[in-house]
mmCIF file of C-alpha atoms in Angstrom:
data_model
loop_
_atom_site.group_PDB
_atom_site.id
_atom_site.type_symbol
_atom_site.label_atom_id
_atom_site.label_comp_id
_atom_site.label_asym_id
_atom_site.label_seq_id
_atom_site.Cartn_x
_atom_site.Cartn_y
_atom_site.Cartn_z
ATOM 1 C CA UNK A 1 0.000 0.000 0.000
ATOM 2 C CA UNK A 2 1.559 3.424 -0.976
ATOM 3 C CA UNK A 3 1.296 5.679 1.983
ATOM 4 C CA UNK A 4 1.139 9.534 1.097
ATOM 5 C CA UNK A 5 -0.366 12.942 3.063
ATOM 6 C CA UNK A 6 -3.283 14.444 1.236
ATOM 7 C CA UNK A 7 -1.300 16.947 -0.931
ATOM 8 C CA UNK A 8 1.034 14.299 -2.087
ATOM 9 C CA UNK A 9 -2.083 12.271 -3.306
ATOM 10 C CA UNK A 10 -4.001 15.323 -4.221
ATOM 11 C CA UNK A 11 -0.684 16.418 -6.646
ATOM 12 C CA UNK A 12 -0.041 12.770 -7.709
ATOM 13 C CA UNK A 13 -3.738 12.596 -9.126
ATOM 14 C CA UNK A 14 -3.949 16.233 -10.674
ATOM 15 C CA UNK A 15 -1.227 14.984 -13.050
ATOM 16 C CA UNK A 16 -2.592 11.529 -14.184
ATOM 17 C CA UNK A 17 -6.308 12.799 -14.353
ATOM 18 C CA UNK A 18 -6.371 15.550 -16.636
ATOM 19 C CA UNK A 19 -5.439 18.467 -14.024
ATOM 20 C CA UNK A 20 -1.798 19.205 -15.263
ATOM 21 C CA UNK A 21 0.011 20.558 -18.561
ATOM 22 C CA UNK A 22 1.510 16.915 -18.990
ATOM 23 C CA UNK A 23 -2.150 14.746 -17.904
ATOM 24 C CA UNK A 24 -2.229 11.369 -19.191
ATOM 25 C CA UNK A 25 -5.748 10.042 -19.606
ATOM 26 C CA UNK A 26 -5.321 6.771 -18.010
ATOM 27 C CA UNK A 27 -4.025 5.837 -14.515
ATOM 28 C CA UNK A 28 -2.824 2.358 -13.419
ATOM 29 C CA UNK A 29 -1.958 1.813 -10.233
ATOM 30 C CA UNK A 30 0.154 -1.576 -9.443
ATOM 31 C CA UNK A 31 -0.441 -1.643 -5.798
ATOM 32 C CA UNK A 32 -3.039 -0.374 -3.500
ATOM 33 C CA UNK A 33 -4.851 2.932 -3.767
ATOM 34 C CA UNK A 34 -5.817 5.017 -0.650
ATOM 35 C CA UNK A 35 -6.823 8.339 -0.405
ATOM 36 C CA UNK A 36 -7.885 10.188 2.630
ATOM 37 C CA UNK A 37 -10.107 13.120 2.159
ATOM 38 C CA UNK A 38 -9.182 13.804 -1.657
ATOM 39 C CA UNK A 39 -11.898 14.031 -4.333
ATOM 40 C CA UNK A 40 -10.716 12.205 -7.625
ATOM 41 C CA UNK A 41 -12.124 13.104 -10.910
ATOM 42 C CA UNK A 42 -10.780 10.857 -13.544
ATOM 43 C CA UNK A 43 -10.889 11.562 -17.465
ATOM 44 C CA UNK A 44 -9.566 8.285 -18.407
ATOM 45 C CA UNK A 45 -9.469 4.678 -17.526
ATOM 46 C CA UNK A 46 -8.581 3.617 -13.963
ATOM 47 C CA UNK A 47 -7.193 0.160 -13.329
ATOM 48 C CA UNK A 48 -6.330 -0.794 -9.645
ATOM 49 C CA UNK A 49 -4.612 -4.059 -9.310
ATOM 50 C CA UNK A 50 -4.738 -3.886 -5.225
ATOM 51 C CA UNK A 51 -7.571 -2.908 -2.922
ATOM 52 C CA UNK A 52 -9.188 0.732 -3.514
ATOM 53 C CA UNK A 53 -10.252 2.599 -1.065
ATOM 54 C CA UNK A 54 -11.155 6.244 -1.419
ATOM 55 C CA UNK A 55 -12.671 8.611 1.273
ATOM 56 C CA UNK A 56 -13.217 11.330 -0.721
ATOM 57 C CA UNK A 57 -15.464 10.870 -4.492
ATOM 58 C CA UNK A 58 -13.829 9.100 -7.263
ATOM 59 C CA UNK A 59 -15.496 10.248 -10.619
ATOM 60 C CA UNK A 60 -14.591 8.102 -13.527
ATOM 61 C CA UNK A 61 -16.060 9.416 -16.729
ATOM 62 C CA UNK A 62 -14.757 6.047 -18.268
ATOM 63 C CA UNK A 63 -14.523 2.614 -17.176
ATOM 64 C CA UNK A 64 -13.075 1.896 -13.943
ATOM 65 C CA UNK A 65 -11.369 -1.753 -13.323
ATOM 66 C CA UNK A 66 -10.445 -2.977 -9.645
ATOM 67 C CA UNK A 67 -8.665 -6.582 -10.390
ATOM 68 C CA UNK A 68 -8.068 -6.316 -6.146
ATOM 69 C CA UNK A 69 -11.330 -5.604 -4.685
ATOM 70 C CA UNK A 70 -13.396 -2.239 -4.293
ATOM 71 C CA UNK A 71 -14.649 -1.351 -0.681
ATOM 72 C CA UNK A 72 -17.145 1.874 -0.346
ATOM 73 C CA UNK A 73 -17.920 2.881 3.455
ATOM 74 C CA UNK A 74 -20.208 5.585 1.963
ATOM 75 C CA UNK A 75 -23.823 5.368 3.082
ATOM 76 C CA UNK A 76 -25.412 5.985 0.393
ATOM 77 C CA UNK A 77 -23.792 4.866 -3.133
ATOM 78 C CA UNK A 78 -25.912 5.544 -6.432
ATOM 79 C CA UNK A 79 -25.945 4.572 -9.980
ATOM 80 C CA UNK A 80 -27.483 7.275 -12.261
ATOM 81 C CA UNK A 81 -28.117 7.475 -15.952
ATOM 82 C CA UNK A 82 -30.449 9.176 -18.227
ATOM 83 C CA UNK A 83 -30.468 6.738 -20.944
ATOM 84 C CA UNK A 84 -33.150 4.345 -21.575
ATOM 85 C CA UNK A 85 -33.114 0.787 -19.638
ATOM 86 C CA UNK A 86 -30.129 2.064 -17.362
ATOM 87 C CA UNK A 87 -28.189 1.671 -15.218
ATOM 88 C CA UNK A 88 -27.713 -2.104 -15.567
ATOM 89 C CA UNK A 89 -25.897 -3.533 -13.196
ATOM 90 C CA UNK A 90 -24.402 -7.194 -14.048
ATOM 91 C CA UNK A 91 -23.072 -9.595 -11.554
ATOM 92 C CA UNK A 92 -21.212 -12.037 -13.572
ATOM 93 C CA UNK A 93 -19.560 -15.098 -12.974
ATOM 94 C CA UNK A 94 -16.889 -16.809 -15.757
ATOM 95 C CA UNK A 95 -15.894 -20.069 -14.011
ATOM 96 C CA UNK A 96 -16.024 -23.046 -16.092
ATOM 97 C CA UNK A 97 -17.924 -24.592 -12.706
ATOM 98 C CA UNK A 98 -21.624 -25.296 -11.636
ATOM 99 C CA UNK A 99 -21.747 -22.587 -9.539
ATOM 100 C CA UNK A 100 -23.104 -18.969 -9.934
ATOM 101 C CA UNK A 101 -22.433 -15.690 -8.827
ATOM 102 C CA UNK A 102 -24.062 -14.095 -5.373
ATOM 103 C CA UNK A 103 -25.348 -10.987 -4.585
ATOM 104 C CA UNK A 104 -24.916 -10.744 -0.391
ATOM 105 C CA UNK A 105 -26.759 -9.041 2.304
ATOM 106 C CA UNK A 106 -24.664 -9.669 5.436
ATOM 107 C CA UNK A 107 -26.030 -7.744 8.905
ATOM 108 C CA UNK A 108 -23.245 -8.016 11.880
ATOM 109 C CA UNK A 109 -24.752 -5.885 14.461
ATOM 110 C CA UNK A 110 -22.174 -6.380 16.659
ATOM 111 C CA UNK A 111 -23.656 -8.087 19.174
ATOM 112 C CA UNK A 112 -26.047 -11.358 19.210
ATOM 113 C CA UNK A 113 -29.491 -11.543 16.932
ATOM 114 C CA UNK A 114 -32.788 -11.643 17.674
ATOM 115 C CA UNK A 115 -36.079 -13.007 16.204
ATOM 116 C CA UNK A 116 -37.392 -9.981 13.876
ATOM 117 C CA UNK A 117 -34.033 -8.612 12.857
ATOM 118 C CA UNK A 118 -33.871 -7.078 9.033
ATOM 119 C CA UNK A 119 -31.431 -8.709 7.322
ATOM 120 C CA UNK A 120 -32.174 -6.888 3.697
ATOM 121 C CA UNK A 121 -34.496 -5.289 1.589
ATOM 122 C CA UNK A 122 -34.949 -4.352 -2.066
ATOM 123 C CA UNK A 123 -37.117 -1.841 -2.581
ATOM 124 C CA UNK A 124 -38.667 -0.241 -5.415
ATOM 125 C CA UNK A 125 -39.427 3.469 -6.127
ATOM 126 C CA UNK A 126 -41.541 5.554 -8.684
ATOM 127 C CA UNK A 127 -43.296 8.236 -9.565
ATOM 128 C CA UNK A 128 -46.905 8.760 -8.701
ATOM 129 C CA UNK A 129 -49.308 10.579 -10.329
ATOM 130 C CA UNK A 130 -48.660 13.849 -8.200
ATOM 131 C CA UNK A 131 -44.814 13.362 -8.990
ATOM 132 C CA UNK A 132 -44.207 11.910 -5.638
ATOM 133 C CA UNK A 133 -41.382 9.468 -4.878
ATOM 134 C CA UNK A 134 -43.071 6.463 -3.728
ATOM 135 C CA UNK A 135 -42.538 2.716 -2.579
ATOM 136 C CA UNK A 136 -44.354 0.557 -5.038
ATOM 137 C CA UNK A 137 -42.972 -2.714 -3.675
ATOM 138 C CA UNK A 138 -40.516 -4.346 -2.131
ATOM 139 C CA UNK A 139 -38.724 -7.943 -0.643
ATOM 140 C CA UNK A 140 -37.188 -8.392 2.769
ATOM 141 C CA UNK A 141 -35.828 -10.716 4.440
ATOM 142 C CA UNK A 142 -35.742 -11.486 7.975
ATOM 143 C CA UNK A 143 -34.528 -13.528 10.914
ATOM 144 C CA UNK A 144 -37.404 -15.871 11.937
ATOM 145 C CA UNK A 145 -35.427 -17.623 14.603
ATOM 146 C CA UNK A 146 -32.718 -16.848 15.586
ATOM 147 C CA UNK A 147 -31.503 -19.489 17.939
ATOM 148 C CA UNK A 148 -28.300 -21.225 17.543
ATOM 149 C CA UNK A 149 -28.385 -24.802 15.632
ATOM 150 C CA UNK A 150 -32.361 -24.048 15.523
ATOM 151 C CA UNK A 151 -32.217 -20.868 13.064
ATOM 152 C CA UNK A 152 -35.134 -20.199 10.578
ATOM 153 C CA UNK A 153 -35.673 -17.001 7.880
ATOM 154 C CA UNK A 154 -38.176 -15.319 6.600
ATOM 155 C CA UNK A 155 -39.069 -14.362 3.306
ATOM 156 C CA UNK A 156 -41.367 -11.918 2.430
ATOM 157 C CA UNK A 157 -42.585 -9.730 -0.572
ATOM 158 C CA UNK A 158 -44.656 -6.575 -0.472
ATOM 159 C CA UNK A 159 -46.707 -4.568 -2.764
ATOM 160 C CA UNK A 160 -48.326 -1.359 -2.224
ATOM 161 C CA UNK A 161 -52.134 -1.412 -2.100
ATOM 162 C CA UNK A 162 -54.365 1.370 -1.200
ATOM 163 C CA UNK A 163 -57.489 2.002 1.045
ATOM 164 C CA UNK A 164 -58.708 4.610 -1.397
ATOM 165 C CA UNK A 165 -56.918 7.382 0.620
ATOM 166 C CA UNK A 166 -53.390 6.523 1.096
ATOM 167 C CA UNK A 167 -51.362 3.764 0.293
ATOM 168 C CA UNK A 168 -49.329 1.112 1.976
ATOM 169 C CA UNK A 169 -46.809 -1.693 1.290
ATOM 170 C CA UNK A 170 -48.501 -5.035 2.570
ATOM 171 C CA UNK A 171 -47.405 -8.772 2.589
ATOM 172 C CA UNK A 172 -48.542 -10.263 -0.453
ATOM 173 C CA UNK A 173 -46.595 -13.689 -0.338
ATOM 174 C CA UNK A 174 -44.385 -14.746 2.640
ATOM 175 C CA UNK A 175 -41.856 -17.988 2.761
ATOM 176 C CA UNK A 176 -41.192 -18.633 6.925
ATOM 177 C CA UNK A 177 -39.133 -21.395 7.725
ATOM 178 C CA UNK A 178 -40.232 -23.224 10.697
ATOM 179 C CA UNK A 179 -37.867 -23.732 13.641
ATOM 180 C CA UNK A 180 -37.755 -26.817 15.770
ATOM 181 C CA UNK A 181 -38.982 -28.813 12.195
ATOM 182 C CA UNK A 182 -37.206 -30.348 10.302
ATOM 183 C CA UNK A 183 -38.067 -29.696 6.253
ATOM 184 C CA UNK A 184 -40.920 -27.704 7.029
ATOM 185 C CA UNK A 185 -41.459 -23.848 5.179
ATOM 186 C CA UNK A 186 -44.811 -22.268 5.561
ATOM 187 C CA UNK A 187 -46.236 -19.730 3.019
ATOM 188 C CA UNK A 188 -48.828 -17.308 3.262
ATOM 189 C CA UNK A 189 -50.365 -15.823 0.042
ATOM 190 C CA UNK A 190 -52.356 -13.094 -0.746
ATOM 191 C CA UNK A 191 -53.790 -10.619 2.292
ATOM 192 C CA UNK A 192 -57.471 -9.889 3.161
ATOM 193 C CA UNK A 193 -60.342 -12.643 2.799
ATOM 194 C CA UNK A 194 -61.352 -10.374 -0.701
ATOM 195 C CA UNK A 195 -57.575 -11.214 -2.447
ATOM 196 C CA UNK A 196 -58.398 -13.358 -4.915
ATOM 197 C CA UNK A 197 -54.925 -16.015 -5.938
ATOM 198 C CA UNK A 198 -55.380 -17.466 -9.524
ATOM 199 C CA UNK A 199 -53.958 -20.570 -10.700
ATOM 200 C CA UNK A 200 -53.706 -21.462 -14.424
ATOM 201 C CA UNK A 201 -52.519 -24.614 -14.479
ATOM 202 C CA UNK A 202 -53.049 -27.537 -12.382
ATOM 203 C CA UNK A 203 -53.307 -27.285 -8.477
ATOM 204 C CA UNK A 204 -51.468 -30.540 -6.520
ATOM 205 C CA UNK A 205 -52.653 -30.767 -2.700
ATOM 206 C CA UNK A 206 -50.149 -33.888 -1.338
ATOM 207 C CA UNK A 207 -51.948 -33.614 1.943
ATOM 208 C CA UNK A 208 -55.068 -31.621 3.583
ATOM 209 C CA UNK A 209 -56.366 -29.092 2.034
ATOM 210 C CA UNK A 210 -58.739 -26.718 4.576
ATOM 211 C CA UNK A 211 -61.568 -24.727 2.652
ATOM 212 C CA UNK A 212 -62.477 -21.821 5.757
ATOM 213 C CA UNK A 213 -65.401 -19.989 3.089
ATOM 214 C CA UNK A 214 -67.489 -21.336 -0.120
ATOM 215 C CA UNK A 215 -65.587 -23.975 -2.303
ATOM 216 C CA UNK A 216 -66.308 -23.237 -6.239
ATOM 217 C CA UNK A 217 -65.753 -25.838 -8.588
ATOM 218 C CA UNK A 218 -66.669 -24.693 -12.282
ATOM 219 C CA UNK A 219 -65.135 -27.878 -13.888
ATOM 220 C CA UNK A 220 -64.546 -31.624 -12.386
ATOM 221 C CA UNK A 221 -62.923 -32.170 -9.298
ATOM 222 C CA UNK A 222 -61.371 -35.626 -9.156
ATOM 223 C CA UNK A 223 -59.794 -36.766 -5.757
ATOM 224 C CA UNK A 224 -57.778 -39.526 -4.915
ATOM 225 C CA UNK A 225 -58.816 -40.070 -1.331
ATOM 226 C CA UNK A 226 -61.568 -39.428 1.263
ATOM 227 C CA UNK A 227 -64.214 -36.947 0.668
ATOM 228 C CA UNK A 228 -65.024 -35.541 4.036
ATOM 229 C CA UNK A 229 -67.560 -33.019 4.734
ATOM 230 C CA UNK A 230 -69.354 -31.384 7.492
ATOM 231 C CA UNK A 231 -68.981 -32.785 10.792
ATOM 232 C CA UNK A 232 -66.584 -35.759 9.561
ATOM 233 C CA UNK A 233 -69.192 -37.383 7.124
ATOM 234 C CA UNK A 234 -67.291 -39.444 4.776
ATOM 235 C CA UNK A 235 -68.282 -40.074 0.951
ATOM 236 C CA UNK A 236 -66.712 -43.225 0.175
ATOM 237 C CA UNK A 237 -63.612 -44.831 0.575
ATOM 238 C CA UNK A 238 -59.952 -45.195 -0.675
ATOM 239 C CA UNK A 239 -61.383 -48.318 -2.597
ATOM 240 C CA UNK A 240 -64.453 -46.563 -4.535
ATOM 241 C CA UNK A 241 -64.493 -43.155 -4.441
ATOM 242 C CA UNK A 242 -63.090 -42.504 -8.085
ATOM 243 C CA UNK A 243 -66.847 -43.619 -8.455
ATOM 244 C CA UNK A 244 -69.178 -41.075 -6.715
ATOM 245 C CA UNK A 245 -69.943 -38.193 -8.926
ATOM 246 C CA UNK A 246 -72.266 -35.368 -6.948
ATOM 247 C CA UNK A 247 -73.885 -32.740 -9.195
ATOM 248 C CA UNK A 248 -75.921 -32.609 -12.749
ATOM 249 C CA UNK A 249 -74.379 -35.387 -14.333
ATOM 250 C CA UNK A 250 -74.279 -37.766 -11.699
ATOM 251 C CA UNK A 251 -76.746 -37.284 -9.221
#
């Protein structure tokens, strides 16, 4: 790691980015970059080959390549363009292997977890009508459990619907792992008994299925088991029950 003061940097970096009578338009650096407090504006390329880590804000008006690592402390880091479909940011992955590239939300608070904690969120912004900024949707993930050797997440997505007044993001679809069980996720879909969840293909129930309001069938309903209704009535059996039809064509 080069070790300089400020104006040594500052100096250094007015020559290579444009700034001085002699400017070269690209700046390679062989070793690691730091800079403490010093803005960089870059006209040209910038390759790093070490670790780069500026305090200050490094503007590269062309591409910028860091073959060591790139670490931002900033709080807030944005991607901006004006053209249409972009930004695009790619996350890509060139290993002749099975596996994939990863995009990581890590939360270290320090100290130890607890059931409820926010481990990320992706959010998504727009317009309104009224030129507002406003939270359309949005996915975050949580700590369900949090206990060691027993820990289960929580997966949820959110949309924003509206009580004709003002408008909220609500749980739309939620993926909870359970703790203490062993291959068991729950899921929750849709909110409010007047959501309506369409299916357009085939629907497979391996188990129960638990009907709380009015059951509508508009075409045939075949079932491979037990018909139970009411109070634990039973239509038929395992044996014959491909054979009861109930309605207008087999009454």
């Amino acid at each position: 790691t080069a070790a300089y003061d400020a104006d040594q940097v500052e100096t250094a970096l007015d020559f290579m980015t444009g700034s001085s009578a002699n400017a070269v338009t690209r700046m390679t650096v062989d070793h690691d970059l730091v800079t403490i407090g010093v803005n960089v504006d870059l006209n040209g390329d910038l390759d790093v080959s070490g670790t780069a880590l500026v305090t200050g804000v490094l503007t590269a008006t062309a591409a910028a390549v860091f073959n060591g690592g790139f670490t931002s402390n900033a709080d807030t880091n944005t991607f901006t363009s004006g053209n249409a479909s972009d930004p695009l940011v790619i996350i890509k992955n060139t290993a002749n292997d099975a596996s994939g590239a990863k995009l990581s939300f890590q939360k270290d608070k320090g100290a130890v977890g607890a059931d409820g904690d926010d481990i990320g969120t992706i959010e998504f912004v727009s317009d309104n009508v009224a030129q507002e900024q406003t939270s359309f949707a949005s996915i975050l993930a949580e700590v369900s459990e949090s206990a060691d050797t027993d820990e289960a997440g929580k997966l949820s997505f959110f949309v924003s619907e509206s009580n004709g007044t003002s408008a909220q993001l609500t749980a739309g679809l939620v993926i909870e792992g359970e703790h203490a069980t062993d291959g068991q996720v729950d899921v929750t879909i849709a909110a409010g008994t007047a959501s309506t969840t369409a299916v357009a293909g085939d629907l497979a129930v391996t188990t129960d299925a638990t009907v709380g309001g009015t059951l509508g069938v508009t075409g045939i309903a075949t079932f491979t088991d037990d018909i139970i209704i009411g109070d634990g009535k039973t239509i038929g059996s395992a044996s014959d029950v491909d054979a009861i039809s109930i309605g207008a064509d087999g009454d």
